[in-house]
Tab-separated table of C-alpha atoms and ligand atoms in Angstrom:
chain	number	residue	atom	x	y	z
P	1	MET	CA	114.845	123.102	80.694
P	2	LYS	CA	113.992	119.634	81.925
P	3	ALA	CA	110.924	119.072	84.127
P	4	ASN	CA	108.823	116.238	85.492
P	5	CYS	CA	105.324	116.556	84.025
P	6	TRP	CA	101.990	114.939	84.854
P	7	TYR	CA	100.190	113.257	81.940
P	8	GLY	CA	97.510	111.303	83.758
P	9	LYS	CA	97.092	108.569	86.291
P	10	GLU	CA	100.463	106.852	86.853
P	11	ASP	CA	101.909	108.693	83.851
P	12	MET	CA	104.762	111.059	84.696
P	13	ARG	CA	107.221	112.144	81.991
P	14	VAL	CA	110.479	114.072	82.148
P	15	GLU	CA	110.338	116.494	79.242
P	16	GLN	CA	111.980	119.541	77.724
P	17	VAL	CA	109.820	122.590	78.478
P	18	ASN	CA	110.240	126.367	78.312
P	19	ASP	CA	112.332	128.035	81.007
P	20	PRO	CA	110.285	130.065	83.514
P	21	LYS	CA	110.352	133.853	83.296
P	22	ILE	CA	109.788	136.660	85.787
P	23	ILE	CA	106.099	137.594	85.435
P	24	ASN	CA	105.437	139.807	88.457
P	25	ARG	CA	107.781	142.346	90.028
P	26	GLY	CA	108.173	140.289	93.226
P	27	ASP	CA	109.084	137.016	91.491
P	28	ILE	CA	112.413	135.240	91.654
P	29	ILE	CA	113.747	132.423	89.489
P	30	VAL	CA	115.483	129.570	91.322
P	31	ARG	CA	117.886	127.072	89.766
P	32	VAL	CA	116.865	123.915	91.589
P	33	THR	CA	119.704	122.028	93.276
P	34	LEU	CA	117.565	119.506	95.156
P	35	THR	CA	113.891	118.541	95.008
P	36	ALA	CA	111.783	115.705	96.395
P	37	ILE	CA	108.636	113.672	95.868
P	38	CYS	CA	105.972	114.238	98.528
P	39	GLY	CA	103.207	111.901	99.675
P	40	SER	CA	100.868	114.592	98.334
P	41	ASP	CA	102.333	114.051	94.852
P	42	LEU	CA	101.133	110.462	95.107
P	43	HIS	CA	97.527	111.751	95.176
P	44	LEU	CA	98.257	113.400	91.786
P	45	TYR	CA	99.899	110.208	90.570
P	46	GLY	CA	96.848	108.181	91.603
P	47	GLY	CA	94.572	110.570	89.694
P	48	PHE	CA	92.741	111.670	92.843
P	49	VAL	CA	93.249	115.417	92.449
P	50	PRO	CA	90.899	117.132	89.989
P	51	THR	CA	91.886	119.913	87.551
P	52	MET	CA	95.322	118.576	86.647
P	53	GLN	CA	96.144	119.124	82.980
P	54	LYS	CA	98.434	117.121	80.740
P	55	GLY	CA	101.917	118.605	80.820
P	56	ASP	CA	101.626	120.219	84.262
P	57	ILE	CA	105.013	120.422	86.008
P	58	VAL	CA	104.746	118.906	89.481
P	59	GLY	CA	106.817	119.247	92.652
P	60	HIS	CA	106.492	121.505	95.690
P	61	GLU	CA	109.540	120.570	97.763
P	62	PHE	CA	112.590	122.277	96.300
P	63	MET	CA	115.580	124.480	97.014
P	64	GLY	CA	118.302	126.053	94.983
P	65	GLU	CA	120.162	129.148	93.878
P	66	VAL	CA	118.511	132.445	92.992
P	67	VAL	CA	119.416	133.226	89.368
P	68	GLU	CA	117.079	136.162	88.662
P	69	VAL	CA	115.104	138.620	90.804
P	70	GLY	CA	112.160	140.854	89.904
P	71	PRO	CA	112.570	144.640	90.344
P	72	ASP	CA	110.619	144.734	93.639
P	73	VAL	CA	112.607	141.983	95.396
P	74	LYS	CA	114.628	143.492	98.237
P	75	LYS	CA	115.720	140.702	100.568
P	76	LEU	CA	117.241	138.295	98.050
P	77	LYS	CA	119.856	138.670	95.369
P	78	VAL	CA	121.265	136.555	92.562
P	79	GLY	CA	123.501	133.838	93.998
P	80	ASP	CA	121.601	133.412	97.282
P	81	ARG	CA	120.808	129.866	98.371
P	82	VAL	CA	117.146	129.411	99.324
P	83	VAL	CA	114.537	126.861	100.379
P	84	ALA	CA	111.032	127.713	99.130
P	85	PRO	CA	107.876	126.872	101.107
P	86	PHE	CA	105.160	124.988	99.203
P	87	PRO	CA	102.336	127.486	99.960
P	88	ILE	CA	102.508	130.582	97.782
P	89	SER	CA	101.665	133.526	100.028
P	90	CYS	CA	101.630	137.303	99.640
P	91	GLY	CA	102.658	138.130	103.214
P	92	ALA	CA	100.277	141.082	103.421
P	93	CYS	CA	96.666	139.879	103.372
P	94	PHE	CA	94.292	139.236	106.304
P	95	PHE	CA	95.477	135.627	106.690
P	96	CYS	CA	99.193	136.115	105.992
P	97	GLU	CA	99.305	138.863	108.612
P	98	GLN	CA	98.047	136.354	111.165
P	99	GLY	CA	100.596	133.735	110.136
P	100	MET	CA	98.017	131.592	108.329
P	101	PHE	CA	100.060	131.546	105.150
P	102	SER	CA	98.365	128.553	103.517
P	103	LEU	CA	95.145	130.567	103.524
P	104	CYS	CA	96.615	133.531	101.625
P	105	GLU	CA	93.863	135.392	99.794
P	106	ASN	CA	96.081	136.770	97.047
P	107	SER	CA	97.930	133.812	95.589
P	108	ASN	CA	95.358	131.577	93.928
P	109	PRO	CA	94.303	133.037	90.576
P	110	ASN	CA	91.802	130.186	90.222
P	111	ALA	CA	90.178	130.739	93.602
P	112	TRP	CA	86.734	130.478	91.960
P	113	MET	CA	87.359	126.790	91.234
P	114	ALA	CA	88.271	126.046	94.838
P	115	GLU	CA	85.291	128.090	96.053
P	116	GLN	CA	82.932	125.871	94.076
P	117	MET	CA	84.339	122.775	95.698
P	118	TRP	CA	85.221	123.941	99.212
P	119	GLY	CA	83.232	127.135	99.796
P	120	HIS	CA	86.395	129.231	100.093
P	121	SER	CA	89.860	128.932	98.579
P	122	PRO	CA	93.178	128.309	100.318
P	123	CYS	CA	96.449	129.667	98.877
P	124	GLY	CA	98.058	128.681	95.584
P	125	ILE	CA	100.500	125.756	95.739
P	126	PHE	CA	103.387	124.881	93.414
P	127	GLY	CA	102.676	122.025	91.008
P	128	TYR	CA	99.392	121.033	92.590
P	129	SER	CA	96.504	121.348	90.116
P	130	HIS	CA	94.722	124.275	88.510
P	131	LEU	CA	92.292	124.392	91.399
P	132	LEU	CA	95.273	125.559	93.473
P	133	GLY	CA	96.562	128.053	90.961
P	134	GLY	CA	98.120	126.067	88.120
P	135	PHE	CA	101.637	127.063	89.193
P	136	ALA	CA	104.563	125.197	87.626
P	137	GLY	CA	106.278	123.037	90.239
P	138	GLY	CA	109.825	122.465	91.364
P	139	GLN	CA	110.638	119.001	90.004
P	140	ALA	CA	112.464	120.902	87.302
P	141	GLU	CA	115.769	122.600	86.572
P	142	TYR	CA	114.298	126.059	87.196
P	143	VAL	CA	111.178	127.386	88.868
P	144	ARG	CA	109.478	130.762	89.219
P	145	VAL	CA	108.780	131.613	92.861
P	146	PRO	CA	106.212	134.410	93.354
P	147	PHE	CA	106.519	136.740	96.384
P	148	GLY	CA	110.277	136.145	96.556
P	149	ASP	CA	110.638	138.382	99.614
P	150	VAL	CA	107.980	136.512	101.594
P	151	GLY	CA	108.390	132.761	101.212
P	152	PRO	CA	111.915	131.601	100.450
P	153	ILE	CA	114.314	131.423	103.363
P	154	LYS	CA	117.986	132.148	102.783
P	155	ILE	CA	120.420	129.483	103.935
P	156	GLU	CA	123.533	131.344	104.966
P	157	ASN	CA	126.139	128.743	105.802
P	158	GLY	CA	127.493	125.526	104.390
P	159	ILE	CA	124.817	123.273	105.867
P	160	SER	CA	123.970	120.558	103.318
P	161	ASP	CA	120.956	120.693	100.987
P	162	GLU	CA	119.714	117.398	102.414
P	163	LYS	CA	119.480	118.805	105.936
P	164	VAL	CA	117.398	121.842	104.993
P	165	LEU	CA	115.327	120.750	101.965
P	166	PHE	CA	112.450	119.441	104.068
P	167	LEU	CA	111.858	122.898	105.553
P	168	SER	CA	109.893	123.353	102.299
P	169	ASP	CA	107.049	121.124	103.460
P	170	ILE	CA	107.174	117.884	105.417
P	171	LEU	CA	109.219	118.958	108.444
P	172	PRO	CA	106.928	121.936	109.193
P	173	THR	CA	103.957	119.696	108.344
P	174	GLY	CA	104.905	117.063	110.914
P	175	TYR	CA	105.723	119.830	113.381
P	176	MET	CA	102.447	121.730	112.917
P	177	ALA	CA	100.516	118.462	113.197
P	178	ALA	CA	102.083	117.907	116.609
P	179	GLU	CA	102.047	121.548	117.731
P	180	GLN	CA	98.321	121.888	117.172
P	181	CYS	CA	97.750	119.059	119.688
P	182	ASN	CA	98.928	121.341	122.526
P	183	ILE	CA	100.996	118.502	123.958
P	184	LYS	CA	101.553	118.584	127.722
P	185	PRO	CA	104.366	116.771	129.541
P	186	GLY	CA	103.341	113.162	130.113
P	187	ASP	CA	101.013	113.016	127.097
P	188	THR	CA	100.758	110.051	124.770
P	189	VAL	CA	100.391	110.764	121.050
P	190	ALA	CA	99.408	108.212	118.393
P	191	VAL	CA	100.364	108.817	114.771
P	192	TRP	CA	98.711	106.984	111.856
P	193	GLY	CA	101.190	106.578	108.987
P	194	CYS	CA	104.961	106.239	109.324
P	195	GLY	CA	105.763	107.872	105.999
P	196	PRO	CA	107.824	111.073	105.927
P	197	VAL	CA	105.050	113.217	107.445
P	198	GLY	CA	104.224	110.671	110.143
P	199	LEU	CA	107.899	110.262	111.052
P	200	PHE	CA	108.333	114.027	111.422
P	201	ALA	CA	105.094	114.260	113.393
P	202	ILE	CA	106.459	111.610	115.766
P	203	ALA	CA	109.831	113.360	116.105
P	204	SER	CA	108.074	116.701	116.656
P	205	ALA	CA	105.729	115.286	119.288
P	206	PHE	CA	108.791	114.203	121.262
P	207	LEU	CA	110.429	117.631	120.741
P	208	LEU	CA	107.253	119.230	122.103
P	209	GLY	CA	107.328	117.141	125.276
P	210	ALA	CA	105.259	114.013	124.631
P	211	GLU	CA	106.210	111.161	126.922
P	212	ARG	CA	105.146	108.390	124.570
P	213	VAL	CA	104.521	108.395	120.842
P	214	ILE	CA	103.001	105.415	119.071
P	215	GLY	CA	103.460	105.058	115.299
P	216	ILE	CA	100.969	102.994	113.281
P	217	ASP	CA	101.590	101.533	109.814
P	218	ARG	CA	101.857	98.139	108.149
P	219	VAL	CA	105.137	98.545	106.287
P	220	PRO	CA	107.816	96.829	108.417
P	221	TYR	CA	110.783	98.965	107.362
P	222	ARG	CA	108.858	102.189	108.051
P	223	LEU	CA	107.822	100.912	111.486
P	224	ARG	CA	111.461	100.015	112.087
P	225	MET	CA	112.559	103.529	111.135
P	226	ALA	CA	109.988	104.944	113.561
P	227	ARG	CA	111.384	102.788	116.379
P	228	GLU	CA	115.062	103.253	115.604
P	229	ASN	CA	115.199	106.877	114.468
P	230	THR	CA	112.495	108.456	116.613
P	231	LYS	CA	112.147	106.131	119.628
P	232	ALA	CA	108.439	105.605	118.941
P	233	GLU	CA	106.594	102.486	119.999
P	234	THR	CA	104.858	100.951	116.998
P	235	ILE	CA	101.743	99.045	115.992
P	236	ASN	CA	101.400	97.045	112.778
P	237	TYR	CA	97.721	97.444	111.894
P	238	GLU	CA	97.745	94.249	109.853
P	239	GLU	CA	98.774	92.191	112.857
P	240	VAL	CA	96.564	93.497	115.660
P	241	SER	CA	93.454	95.591	116.254
P	242	VAL	CA	94.678	99.163	116.507
P	243	LEU	CA	91.797	100.298	118.719
P	244	GLU	CA	92.218	97.461	121.188
P	245	THR	CA	95.997	97.756	121.263
P	246	LEU	CA	95.902	101.496	121.878
P	247	ARG	CA	93.364	101.019	124.637
P	248	GLU	CA	95.598	98.452	126.298
P	249	MET	CA	98.699	100.633	125.917
P	250	THR	CA	97.000	103.607	127.571
P	251	GLY	CA	95.274	102.015	130.544
P	252	GLY	CA	91.920	101.991	128.785
P	253	ARG	CA	91.744	105.751	128.294
P	254	GLY	CA	93.130	106.169	124.750
P	255	PRO	CA	95.968	108.375	123.468
P	256	ASP	CA	95.686	112.045	124.464
P	257	HIS	CA	96.142	113.115	120.853
P	258	CYS	CA	95.795	111.341	117.518
P	259	ILE	CA	97.420	112.450	114.268
P	260	ASP	CA	96.214	111.264	110.844
P	261	ALA	CA	99.347	111.415	108.689
P	262	VAL	CA	97.827	109.189	106.011
P	263	GLY	CA	95.032	111.173	104.361
P	264	MET	CA	92.745	110.226	101.509
P	265	GLU	CA	94.411	107.020	100.337
P	266	SER	CA	94.445	105.061	103.546
P	267	HIS	CA	94.353	101.327	103.450
P	268	SER	CA	92.873	98.691	105.752
P	269	PRO	CA	92.970	94.923	105.915
P	270	GLY	CA	89.289	94.914	106.888
P	271	LEU	CA	85.995	95.024	105.007
P	272	GLN	CA	85.708	98.803	105.117
P	273	TYR	CA	88.609	99.008	102.638
P	274	ALA	CA	86.528	97.289	99.933
P	275	TYR	CA	83.612	99.566	100.788
P	276	ASP	CA	85.707	102.732	100.443
P	277	ARG	CA	87.510	101.574	97.301
P	278	VAL	CA	84.227	100.912	95.549
P	279	LYS	CA	82.728	104.217	96.653
P	280	GLN	CA	85.880	106.058	95.614
P	281	ALA	CA	85.951	104.325	92.211
P	282	LEU	CA	82.315	105.307	91.624
P	283	MET	CA	83.134	108.879	92.692
P	284	LEU	CA	80.617	108.572	95.547
P	285	GLU	CA	83.365	109.709	97.857
P	286	THR	CA	86.693	111.265	96.922
P	287	GLY	CA	88.830	109.699	99.628
P	288	ARG	CA	89.213	106.686	101.877
P	289	PRO	CA	89.234	108.105	105.424
P	290	ILE	CA	90.027	104.839	107.184
P	291	ALA	CA	92.862	106.146	109.345
P	292	LEU	CA	90.849	109.264	110.173
P	293	ARG	CA	87.877	107.231	111.403
P	294	GLU	CA	90.199	105.142	113.541
P	295	ALA	CA	92.021	108.204	114.917
P	296	ILE	CA	88.692	109.690	116.021
P	297	MET	CA	87.497	106.474	117.664
P	298	ALA	CA	90.845	105.907	119.411
P	299	CYS	CA	91.334	109.371	120.875
P	300	ARG	CA	90.703	109.815	124.597
P	301	ASN	CA	87.753	111.942	125.691
P	302	GLY	CA	88.550	115.612	125.291
P	303	GLY	CA	91.640	114.933	123.157
P	304	THR	CA	92.815	116.368	119.855
P	305	VAL	CA	92.569	114.806	116.401
P	306	SER	CA	95.129	116.543	114.179
P	307	VAL	CA	94.860	115.936	110.442
P	308	PRO	CA	97.846	116.847	108.265
P	309	GLY	CA	96.813	114.036	105.847
P	310	VAL	CA	95.385	115.557	102.670
P	311	PHE	CA	91.750	115.146	101.621
P	312	GLY	CA	90.250	116.413	98.383
P	313	GLY	CA	86.491	116.421	98.604
P	314	PHE	CA	83.878	114.339	100.358
P	315	VAL	CA	84.280	111.254	102.518
P	316	ASP	CA	81.894	108.864	104.131
P	317	LYS	CA	81.027	107.569	107.568
P	318	ILE	CA	82.944	110.043	109.699
P	319	PRO	CA	81.998	109.117	113.284
P	320	MET	CA	80.478	112.483	114.093
P	321	GLY	CA	78.765	111.097	117.174
P	322	SER	CA	82.110	110.077	118.613
P	323	LEU	CA	83.606	113.506	117.888
P	324	MET	CA	80.687	115.420	119.359
P	325	ASN	CA	79.755	113.389	122.391
P	326	ARG	CA	83.349	113.046	123.574
P	327	SER	CA	84.400	116.702	123.266
P	328	LEU	CA	87.142	116.071	120.722
P	329	THR	CA	88.941	118.948	118.998
P	330	VAL	CA	89.807	118.593	115.301
P	331	LYS	CA	92.724	120.582	113.914
P	332	THR	CA	93.806	120.476	110.316
P	333	GLY	CA	95.207	122.482	107.412
P	334	GLN	CA	97.698	122.774	104.651
P	335	THR	CA	100.775	123.744	106.626
P	336	HIS	CA	101.547	127.404	107.290
P	337	VAL	CA	105.129	126.584	106.321
P	338	GLN	CA	106.480	130.161	106.369
P	339	ARG	CA	105.655	130.364	110.097
P	340	TYR	CA	107.903	127.405	110.935
P	341	MET	CA	110.903	127.718	108.595
P	342	ARG	CA	113.094	129.987	110.743
P	343	PRO	CA	112.495	128.248	114.110
P	344	LEU	CA	112.955	124.816	112.546
P	345	LEU	CA	116.121	125.921	110.737
P	346	ASP	CA	117.406	126.970	114.175
P	347	ARG	CA	116.504	123.543	115.559
P	348	ILE	CA	118.360	121.844	112.683
P	349	GLN	CA	121.396	124.053	113.226
P	350	ASN	CA	121.529	123.457	116.960
P	351	GLY	CA	121.233	119.710	116.461
P	352	ASP	CA	117.722	119.104	117.877
P	353	ILE	CA	116.787	117.309	114.675
P	354	ASP	CA	118.502	116.151	111.478
P	355	PRO	CA	115.657	115.648	108.989
P	356	SER	CA	117.886	113.912	106.435
P	357	PHE	CA	117.454	110.592	108.287
P	358	ILE	CA	114.373	109.822	106.202
P	359	ILE	CA	116.186	109.944	102.825
P	360	THR	CA	116.491	106.473	101.346
P	361	HIS	CA	116.814	107.287	97.623
P	362	ARG	CA	119.157	109.819	96.017
P	363	LEU	CA	118.368	109.998	92.297
P	364	THR	CA	118.343	112.430	89.375
P	365	LEU	CA	115.386	114.253	87.853
P	366	ASP	CA	115.445	111.801	84.919
P	367	ASP	CA	114.590	109.023	87.374
P	368	ALA	CA	111.439	110.803	88.622
P	369	PRO	CA	108.798	108.685	86.813
P	370	ASP	CA	110.284	105.429	88.139
P	371	ALA	CA	110.824	106.969	91.565
P	372	PHE	CA	107.114	107.809	91.828
P	373	ARG	CA	106.318	104.110	91.455
P	374	THR	CA	109.029	102.966	93.862
P	375	PHE	CA	107.802	105.452	96.512
P	376	ARG	CA	104.108	104.696	95.990
P	377	ASP	CA	104.587	100.920	96.074
P	378	LYS	CA	107.066	101.067	98.975
P	379	GLN	CA	109.573	99.053	96.980
P	380	ASP	CA	113.239	98.875	97.866
P	381	GLU	CA	112.499	100.112	101.421
P	382	CYS	CA	111.715	103.564	100.039
P	383	VAL	CA	110.789	106.281	102.536
P	384	LYS	CA	111.867	109.489	100.804
P	385	VAL	CA	113.253	110.224	97.355
P	386	VAL	CA	115.360	113.293	96.645
P	387	LEU	CA	116.184	114.243	93.067
P	388	ARG	CA	119.047	116.297	91.672
P	389	PRO	CA	118.145	118.044	88.432
P	390	SER	CA	121.664	117.591	87.032
B	1	NAD	P1	103.289	108.330	102.432
B	1	NAD	O1	102.304	107.881	101.425
B	1	NAD	O2	104.724	108.000	102.227
B	1	NAD	O3	102.888	107.775	103.884
B	1	NAD	C1	101.620	107.330	104.245
B	1	NAD	C2	101.798	106.110	105.140
B	1	NAD	O4	100.510	105.755	105.662
B	1	NAD	C3	102.323	104.870	104.416
B	1	NAD	O5	103.495	104.395	105.050
B	1	NAD	C4	101.160	103.875	104.507
B	1	NAD	O6	101.594	102.520	104.619
B	1	NAD	C5	100.446	104.335	105.758
B	1	NAD	N1	99.051	103.929	105.886
B	1	NAD	C6	98.116	103.675	104.922
B	1	NAD	N2	96.937	103.341	105.469
B	1	NAD	C7	97.104	103.370	106.811
B	1	NAD	C8	96.238	103.118	107.933
B	1	NAD	N3	94.972	102.766	107.758
B	1	NAD	N4	96.765	103.257	109.185
B	1	NAD	C9	98.058	103.611	109.374
B	1	NAD	N5	98.928	103.875	108.346
B	1	NAD	C10	98.439	103.741	107.095
B	1	NAD	O7	103.063	109.915	102.525
B	1	NAD	P2	103.682	111.128	103.387
B	1	NAD	O8	104.649	111.863	102.534
B	1	NAD	O9	104.138	110.690	104.714
B	1	NAD	O10	102.373	112.031	103.502
B	1	NAD	C11	101.313	111.633	104.346
B	1	NAD	C12	100.089	112.495	104.136
B	1	NAD	O11	100.391	113.863	104.489
B	1	NAD	C13	99.593	112.542	102.700
B	1	NAD	O12	98.174	112.555	102.670
B	1	NAD	C14	100.087	113.870	102.203
B	1	NAD	O13	99.295	114.380	101.149
B	1	NAD	C15	99.940	114.704	103.450
B	1	NAD	N6	100.690	115.960	103.474
B	1	NAD	C16	100.048	117.050	103.968
B	1	NAD	C17	100.677	118.272	104.045
B	1	NAD	C18	99.956	119.453	104.624
B	1	NAD	O14	100.356	120.583	104.408
B	1	NAD	N7	98.913	119.248	105.413
B	1	NAD	C19	101.988	118.394	103.606
B	1	NAD	C20	102.650	117.255	103.124
B	1	NAD	C21	101.992	116.042	103.059
B	2	ZN	ZN1	103.858	118.033	100.164
B	3	ZN	ZN1	98.433	136.595	101.713
């Protein structure tokens, strides 16, 4: 089959590889009908995620048709149409039973690697390094999905692939980022990053009752999408001081909740960007937490800082004094996608949200290497790329 493989920093190649096979009794094989490139894939592309190996198949947002089921699979059959969640989760361990699927204790065969770096391991993830299991990803014609009865959600009616694909990751991610702020009516939420995750965090904050949502970015067409498609107010961080502007917009108090939907590769027009780039290049820190620092400083006393943005290791100059002295709550996590798929599918079906508004590029799997660059460099007004394997 054809698959998009990682070969190193900024080196993706579409290659012929072996078809996946059923390995465990609960596995299914999915023929991918639509897949996408995630902002998290850009961290692989930039070479910021350790334990990638040449030839690894990437991709963790995918859906398709079940073409084979293991002998223990009961809920799905060949021919079913499914969306798979990016966390691989057993459904039966301590964490899965509490709905914390991205912390599954049974799905990362390389947990020892993650334990060395993070103390404990989260779940395995498709196409996202050996540290997170070394699973082949879904930017491919076929993919093996472990725990077929637990993760994949069956799509019963004729609703289009484009409307449901993002249940695999970014729609639940934006939603969980907003949900964990415990938004009350009248609240103001600020969201750093108007990429796919930021846009869904903004839309979700409104769905959950926020009165005002303020999107922050520097890319004009993404800020425009935030204003036009989600009714957010926006700030261009290259034009004004974000901290001052937020203070002014909120009567001096600061937003009630702040969401960092940027993560480890954040950018800044100021001096701290040079500082973080140098430290990151020398491996003295593994991420540039510029948006995170700003989100902490901006948040009103007693508010929530929610961090869906991905970080890999260690970062510098986190304003701990600001967090501690002002009673802030930090919430974070790889998304517990399985918890949100059914309720968000219902919201898509009843018209509360149509997630396909973010798609700007419809390409084929062969275009994946170029599409990574277009998405990373924000060329051609790119917000989200979807790829058809054939
Ligand atoms: P993206 O790269 O398209 O979007 C990031 C946006 O942040 C860009 O538009 C960029 O211009 C903007 N930005 C950069 N520096 C900024 C700053 N200082 N202030 C404000 N905006 C800034 O990526 P995406 O797909 O939207 O993903 C965003 C983050 O969410 C990534 O870190 C990704 O890894 C993470 N993510 C996490 C999960 C999870 O489960 N927690 C799931 C999916 C994605
Ligand atoms: Zn992702
Ligand atoms: Zn589990």
